[in-house]
CSV table of C-alpha atoms in Angstrom, one decimal:
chain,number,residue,atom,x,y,z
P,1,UNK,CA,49.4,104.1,169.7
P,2,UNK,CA,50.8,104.2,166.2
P,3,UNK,CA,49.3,103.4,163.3
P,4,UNK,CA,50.4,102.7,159.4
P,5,UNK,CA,48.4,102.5,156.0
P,6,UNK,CA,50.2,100.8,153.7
P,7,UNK,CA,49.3,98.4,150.4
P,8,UNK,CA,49.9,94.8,151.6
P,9,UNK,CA,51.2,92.0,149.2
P,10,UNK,CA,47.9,91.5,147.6
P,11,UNK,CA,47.3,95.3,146.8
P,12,UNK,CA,44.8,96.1,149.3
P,13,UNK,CA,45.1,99.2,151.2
P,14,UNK,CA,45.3,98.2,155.2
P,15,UNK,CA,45.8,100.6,158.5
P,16,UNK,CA,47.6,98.4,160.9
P,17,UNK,CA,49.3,98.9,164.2
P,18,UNK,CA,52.7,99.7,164.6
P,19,UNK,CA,55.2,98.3,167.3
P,20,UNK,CA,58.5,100.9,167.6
P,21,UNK,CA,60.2,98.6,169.5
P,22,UNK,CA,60.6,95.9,166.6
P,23,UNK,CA,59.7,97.7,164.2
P,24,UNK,CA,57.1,96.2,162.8
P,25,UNK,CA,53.3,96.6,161.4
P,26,UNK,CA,50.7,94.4,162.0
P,27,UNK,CA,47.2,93.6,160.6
P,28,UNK,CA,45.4,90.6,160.6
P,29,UNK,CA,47.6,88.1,162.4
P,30,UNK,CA,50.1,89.3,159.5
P,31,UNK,CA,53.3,91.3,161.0
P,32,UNK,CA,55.5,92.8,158.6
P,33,UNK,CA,59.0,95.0,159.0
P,34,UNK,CA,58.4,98.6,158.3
P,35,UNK,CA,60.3,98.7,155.2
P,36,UNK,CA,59.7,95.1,154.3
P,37,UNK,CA,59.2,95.2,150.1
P,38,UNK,CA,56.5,93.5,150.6
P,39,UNK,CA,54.2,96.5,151.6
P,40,UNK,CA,54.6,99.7,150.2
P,41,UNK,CA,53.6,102.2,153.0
P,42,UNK,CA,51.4,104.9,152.7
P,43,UNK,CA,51.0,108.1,153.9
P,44,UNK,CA,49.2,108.0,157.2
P,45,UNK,CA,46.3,110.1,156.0
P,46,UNK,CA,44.3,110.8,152.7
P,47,UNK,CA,43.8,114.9,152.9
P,48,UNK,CA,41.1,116.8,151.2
P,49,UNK,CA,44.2,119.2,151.6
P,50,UNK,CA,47.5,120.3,153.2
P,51,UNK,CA,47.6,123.6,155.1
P,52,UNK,CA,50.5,125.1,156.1
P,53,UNK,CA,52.0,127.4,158.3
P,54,UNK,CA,55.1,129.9,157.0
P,55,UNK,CA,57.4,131.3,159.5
P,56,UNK,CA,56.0,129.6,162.8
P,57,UNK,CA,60.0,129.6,163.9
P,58,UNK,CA,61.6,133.1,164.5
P,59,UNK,CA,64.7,131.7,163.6
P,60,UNK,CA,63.9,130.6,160.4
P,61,UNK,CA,62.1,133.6,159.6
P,62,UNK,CA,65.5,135.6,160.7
P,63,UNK,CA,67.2,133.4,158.2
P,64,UNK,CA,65.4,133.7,155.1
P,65,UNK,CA,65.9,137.9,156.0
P,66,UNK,CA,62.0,138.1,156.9
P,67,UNK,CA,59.8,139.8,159.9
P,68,UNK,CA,58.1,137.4,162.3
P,69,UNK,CA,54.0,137.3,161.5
P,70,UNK,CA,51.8,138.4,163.6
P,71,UNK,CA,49.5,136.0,162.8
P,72,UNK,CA,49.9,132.8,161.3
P,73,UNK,CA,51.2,132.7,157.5
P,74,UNK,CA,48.9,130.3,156.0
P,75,UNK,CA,48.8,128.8,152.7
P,76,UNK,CA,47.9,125.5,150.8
P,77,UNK,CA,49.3,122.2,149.4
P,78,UNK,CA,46.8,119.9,147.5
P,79,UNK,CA,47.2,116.0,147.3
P,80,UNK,CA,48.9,115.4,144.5
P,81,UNK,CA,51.8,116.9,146.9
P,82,UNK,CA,51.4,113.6,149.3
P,83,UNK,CA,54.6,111.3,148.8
P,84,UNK,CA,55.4,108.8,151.2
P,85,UNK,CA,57.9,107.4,153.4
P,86,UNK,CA,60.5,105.3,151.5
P,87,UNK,CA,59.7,107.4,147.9
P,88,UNK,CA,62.2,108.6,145.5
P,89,UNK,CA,60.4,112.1,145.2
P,90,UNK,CA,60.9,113.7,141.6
P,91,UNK,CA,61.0,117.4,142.2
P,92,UNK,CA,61.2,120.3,139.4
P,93,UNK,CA,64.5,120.2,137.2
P,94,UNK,CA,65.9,123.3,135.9
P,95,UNK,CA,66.1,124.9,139.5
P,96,UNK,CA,68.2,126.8,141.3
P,97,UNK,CA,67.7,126.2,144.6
P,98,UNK,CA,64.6,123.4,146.2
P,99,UNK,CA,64.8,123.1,149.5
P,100,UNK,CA,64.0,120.8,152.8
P,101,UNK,CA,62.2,122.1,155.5
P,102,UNK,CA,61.3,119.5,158.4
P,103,UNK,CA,57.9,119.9,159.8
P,104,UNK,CA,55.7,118.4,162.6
P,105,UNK,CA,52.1,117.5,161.0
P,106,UNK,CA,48.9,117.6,162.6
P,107,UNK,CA,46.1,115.2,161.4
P,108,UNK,CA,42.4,116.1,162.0
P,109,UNK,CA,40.0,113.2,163.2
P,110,UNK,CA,37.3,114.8,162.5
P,111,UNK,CA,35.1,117.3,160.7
P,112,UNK,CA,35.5,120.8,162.1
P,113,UNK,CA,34.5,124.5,162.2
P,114,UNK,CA,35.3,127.7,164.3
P,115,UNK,CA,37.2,125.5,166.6
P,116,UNK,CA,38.1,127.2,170.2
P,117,UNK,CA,42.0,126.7,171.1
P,118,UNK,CA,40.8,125.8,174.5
P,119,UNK,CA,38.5,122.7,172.6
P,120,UNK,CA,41.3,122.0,170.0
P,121,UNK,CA,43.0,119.3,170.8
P,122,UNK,CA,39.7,117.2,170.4
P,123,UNK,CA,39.8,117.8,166.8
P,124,UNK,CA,43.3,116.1,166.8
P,125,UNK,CA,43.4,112.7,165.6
P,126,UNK,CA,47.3,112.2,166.2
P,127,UNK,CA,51.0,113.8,164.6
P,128,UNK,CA,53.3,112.4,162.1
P,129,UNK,CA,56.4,114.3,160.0
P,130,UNK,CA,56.5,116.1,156.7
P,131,UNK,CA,59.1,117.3,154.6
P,132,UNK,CA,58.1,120.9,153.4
P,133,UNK,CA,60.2,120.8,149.9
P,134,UNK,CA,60.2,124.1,148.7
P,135,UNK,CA,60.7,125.2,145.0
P,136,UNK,CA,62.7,128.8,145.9
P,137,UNK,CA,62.9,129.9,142.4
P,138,UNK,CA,59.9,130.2,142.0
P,139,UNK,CA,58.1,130.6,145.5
P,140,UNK,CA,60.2,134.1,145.5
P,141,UNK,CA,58.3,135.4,142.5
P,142,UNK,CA,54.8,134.8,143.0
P,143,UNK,CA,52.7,135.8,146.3
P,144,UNK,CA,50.0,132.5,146.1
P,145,UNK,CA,52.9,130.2,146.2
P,146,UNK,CA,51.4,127.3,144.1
P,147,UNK,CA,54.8,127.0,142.0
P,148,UNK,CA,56.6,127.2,144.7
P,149,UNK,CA,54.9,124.8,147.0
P,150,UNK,CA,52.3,122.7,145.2
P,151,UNK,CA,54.1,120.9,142.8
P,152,UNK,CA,53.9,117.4,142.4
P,153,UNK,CA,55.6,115.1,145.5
P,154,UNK,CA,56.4,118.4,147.6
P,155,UNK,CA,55.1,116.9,150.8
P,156,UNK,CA,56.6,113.5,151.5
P,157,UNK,CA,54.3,112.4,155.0
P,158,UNK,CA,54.7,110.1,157.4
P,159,UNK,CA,55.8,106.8,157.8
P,160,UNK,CA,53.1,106.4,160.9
P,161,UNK,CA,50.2,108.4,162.6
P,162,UNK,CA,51.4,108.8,166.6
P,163,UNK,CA,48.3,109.5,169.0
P,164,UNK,CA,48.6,112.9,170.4
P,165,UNK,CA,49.7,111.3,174.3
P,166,UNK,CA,52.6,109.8,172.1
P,167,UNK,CA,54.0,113.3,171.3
P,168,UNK,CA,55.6,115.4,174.0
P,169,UNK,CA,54.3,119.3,173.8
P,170,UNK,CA,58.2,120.2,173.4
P,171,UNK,CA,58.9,117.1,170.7
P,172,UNK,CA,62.2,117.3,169.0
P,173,UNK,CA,62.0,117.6,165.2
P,174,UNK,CA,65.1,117.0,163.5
P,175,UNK,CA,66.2,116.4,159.9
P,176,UNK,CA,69.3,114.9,158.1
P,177,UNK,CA,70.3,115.3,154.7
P,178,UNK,CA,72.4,112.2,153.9
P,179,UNK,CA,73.1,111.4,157.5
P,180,UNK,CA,74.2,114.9,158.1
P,181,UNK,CA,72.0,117.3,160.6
P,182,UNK,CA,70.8,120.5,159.2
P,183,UNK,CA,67.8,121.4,161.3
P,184,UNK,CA,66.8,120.9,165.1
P,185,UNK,CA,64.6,122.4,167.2
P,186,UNK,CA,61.4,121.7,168.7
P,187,UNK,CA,57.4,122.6,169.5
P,188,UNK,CA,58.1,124.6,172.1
P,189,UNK,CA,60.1,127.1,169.7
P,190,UNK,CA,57.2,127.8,167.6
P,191,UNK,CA,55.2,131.1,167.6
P,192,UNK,CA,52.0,130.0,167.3
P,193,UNK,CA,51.0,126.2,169.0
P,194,UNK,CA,48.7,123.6,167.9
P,195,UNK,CA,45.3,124.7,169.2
P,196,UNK,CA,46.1,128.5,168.1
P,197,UNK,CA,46.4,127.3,164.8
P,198,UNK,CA,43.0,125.0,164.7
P,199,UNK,CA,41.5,128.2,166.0
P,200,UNK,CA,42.9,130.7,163.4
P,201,UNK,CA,42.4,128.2,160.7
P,202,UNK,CA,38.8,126.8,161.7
P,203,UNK,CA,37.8,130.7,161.5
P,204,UNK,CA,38.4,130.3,157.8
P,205,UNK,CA,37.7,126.7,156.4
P,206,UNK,CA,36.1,123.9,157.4
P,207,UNK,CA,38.9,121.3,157.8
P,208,UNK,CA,37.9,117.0,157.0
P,209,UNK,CA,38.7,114.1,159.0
P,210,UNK,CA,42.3,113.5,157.4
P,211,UNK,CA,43.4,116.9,156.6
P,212,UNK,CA,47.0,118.2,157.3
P,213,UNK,CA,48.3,121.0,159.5
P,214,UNK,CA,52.1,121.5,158.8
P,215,UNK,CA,53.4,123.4,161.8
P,216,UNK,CA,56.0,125.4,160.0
P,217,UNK,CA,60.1,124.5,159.8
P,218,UNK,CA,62.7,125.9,162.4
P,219,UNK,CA,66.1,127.4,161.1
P,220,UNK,CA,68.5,125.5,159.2
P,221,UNK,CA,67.1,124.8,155.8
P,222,UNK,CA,69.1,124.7,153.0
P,223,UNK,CA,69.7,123.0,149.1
P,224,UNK,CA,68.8,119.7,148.3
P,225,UNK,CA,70.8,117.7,145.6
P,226,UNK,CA,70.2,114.9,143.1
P,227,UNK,CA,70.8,111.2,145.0
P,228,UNK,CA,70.1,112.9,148.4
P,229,UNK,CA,68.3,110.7,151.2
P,230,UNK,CA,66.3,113.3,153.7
P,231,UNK,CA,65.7,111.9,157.3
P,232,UNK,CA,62.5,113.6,159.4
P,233,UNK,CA,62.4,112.9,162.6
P,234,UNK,CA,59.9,113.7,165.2
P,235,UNK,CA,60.4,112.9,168.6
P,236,UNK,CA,57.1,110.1,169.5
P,237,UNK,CA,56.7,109.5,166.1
P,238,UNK,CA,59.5,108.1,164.3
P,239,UNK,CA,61.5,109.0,161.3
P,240,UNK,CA,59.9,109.6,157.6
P,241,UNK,CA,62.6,108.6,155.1
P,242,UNK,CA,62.7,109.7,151.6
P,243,UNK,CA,64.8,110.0,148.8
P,244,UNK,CA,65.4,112.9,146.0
P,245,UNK,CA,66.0,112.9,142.1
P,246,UNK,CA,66.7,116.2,140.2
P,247,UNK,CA,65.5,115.3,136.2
């Protein structure tokens, strides 16, 4: 199943079901076109907070010139980083270099503490897509990463919420800048899976109903420009669509 939040035309905020096939939400008896202008969709979850994984691709660790971990890299975005599918996202002028990274995101159904991998998936309410936009300027000169990866609209998710027996353990994940592919790969390249995450993080924090894990990116990320359109798409989810302006 799939599912979408989104504010319908009188400005209440529904969770309806999605139909891939026609591409389509409905709620109600009311059906409405993904991108119809008259519901403005919503990310698929409401997170006390974001936690991600760095470097869960050996790849894209090789390509930014760093050493595989030997644990997972964690570290945090809060929600003023949520943007959603369909957004222009406003990112930090005067930049050198802000980049895309394409990530598969895991959404927790439930409240949840020193979690075994072996119980893990229980705790999974379903995956979606992020874009990991990462401020390099500044991510390169601080160790905690919050100017680098917490600023405002750094984590367009979304557009739907796919139940975990939608997503193949070796989904795709793919994304386009402006049509163009730039990154491809998939879960089965990644260092550390689902449940040895929920484990490693669980150790550490308590993690709500609604909270993000983002997986980590695989190789290929690169520069984003002013009037860009970035394309995420995860294979049993769909595709999160998003736009960029540089001030």
């Amino acid at each position: 199943m799939h599912r979408v939040r989104f504010r319908d035309p009188a400005g209440s905020i529904r969770e309806g079901t999605y139909d891939p096939a026609s591409d389509t939400v409905a709620f109600a008896g009311e059906e409405y076109a993904l991108d119809s202008p008259a519901i403005d969709v919503l990310p698929p979850t409401d997170p006390s907070k974001i936690v991600c994984i760095g470097r869960n691709y050996a790849e894209h660790a090789a390509e930014l010139g760093n050493d595989v971990p030997d644990r997972p890299l964690l570290f945090l975005k809060p929600p003023n980083a949520l943007a959603s599918h369909g957004d222009t996202v406003t990112v930090p002028a005067g930049k050198d270099r802000i980049d895309w990274e394409a990530e598969i995101a895991v959404v927790i159904g439930e409240q949840c503490k020193d979690v075994d991998a072996e119980n893990a998936m229980d705790v999974v309410a379903g995956f979606t897509c992020m874009d990991d936009i990462s401020n390099r300027d500044d991510q390169n000169r601080e160790q905690n990463w919050v100017r680098g990866k917490a600023f405002d609209n750094a984590a367009p998710l979304g557009p739907v919420l796919a139940t975990p027996d939608e997503v193949p353990d070796d989904a795709s994940v793919e994304l386009r800048v402006n049509g163009e592919t730039k990154q491809s790969s998939d879960r089965a390249h990644q260092i550390f899976d689902v449940p040895t995450l929920i484990e490693e993080i669980t150790t550490y924090m308590t993690l709500e109903a609604g909270d993000v894990i983002a997986t980590g990116t695989p190789e290929g990320v690169g520069p984003l420009s002013d009037g860009d359109t970035v394309e995420v798409d995860v294979e049993g989810v769909g595709v999160l669509e998003h736009d960029v302006r540089i001030p």
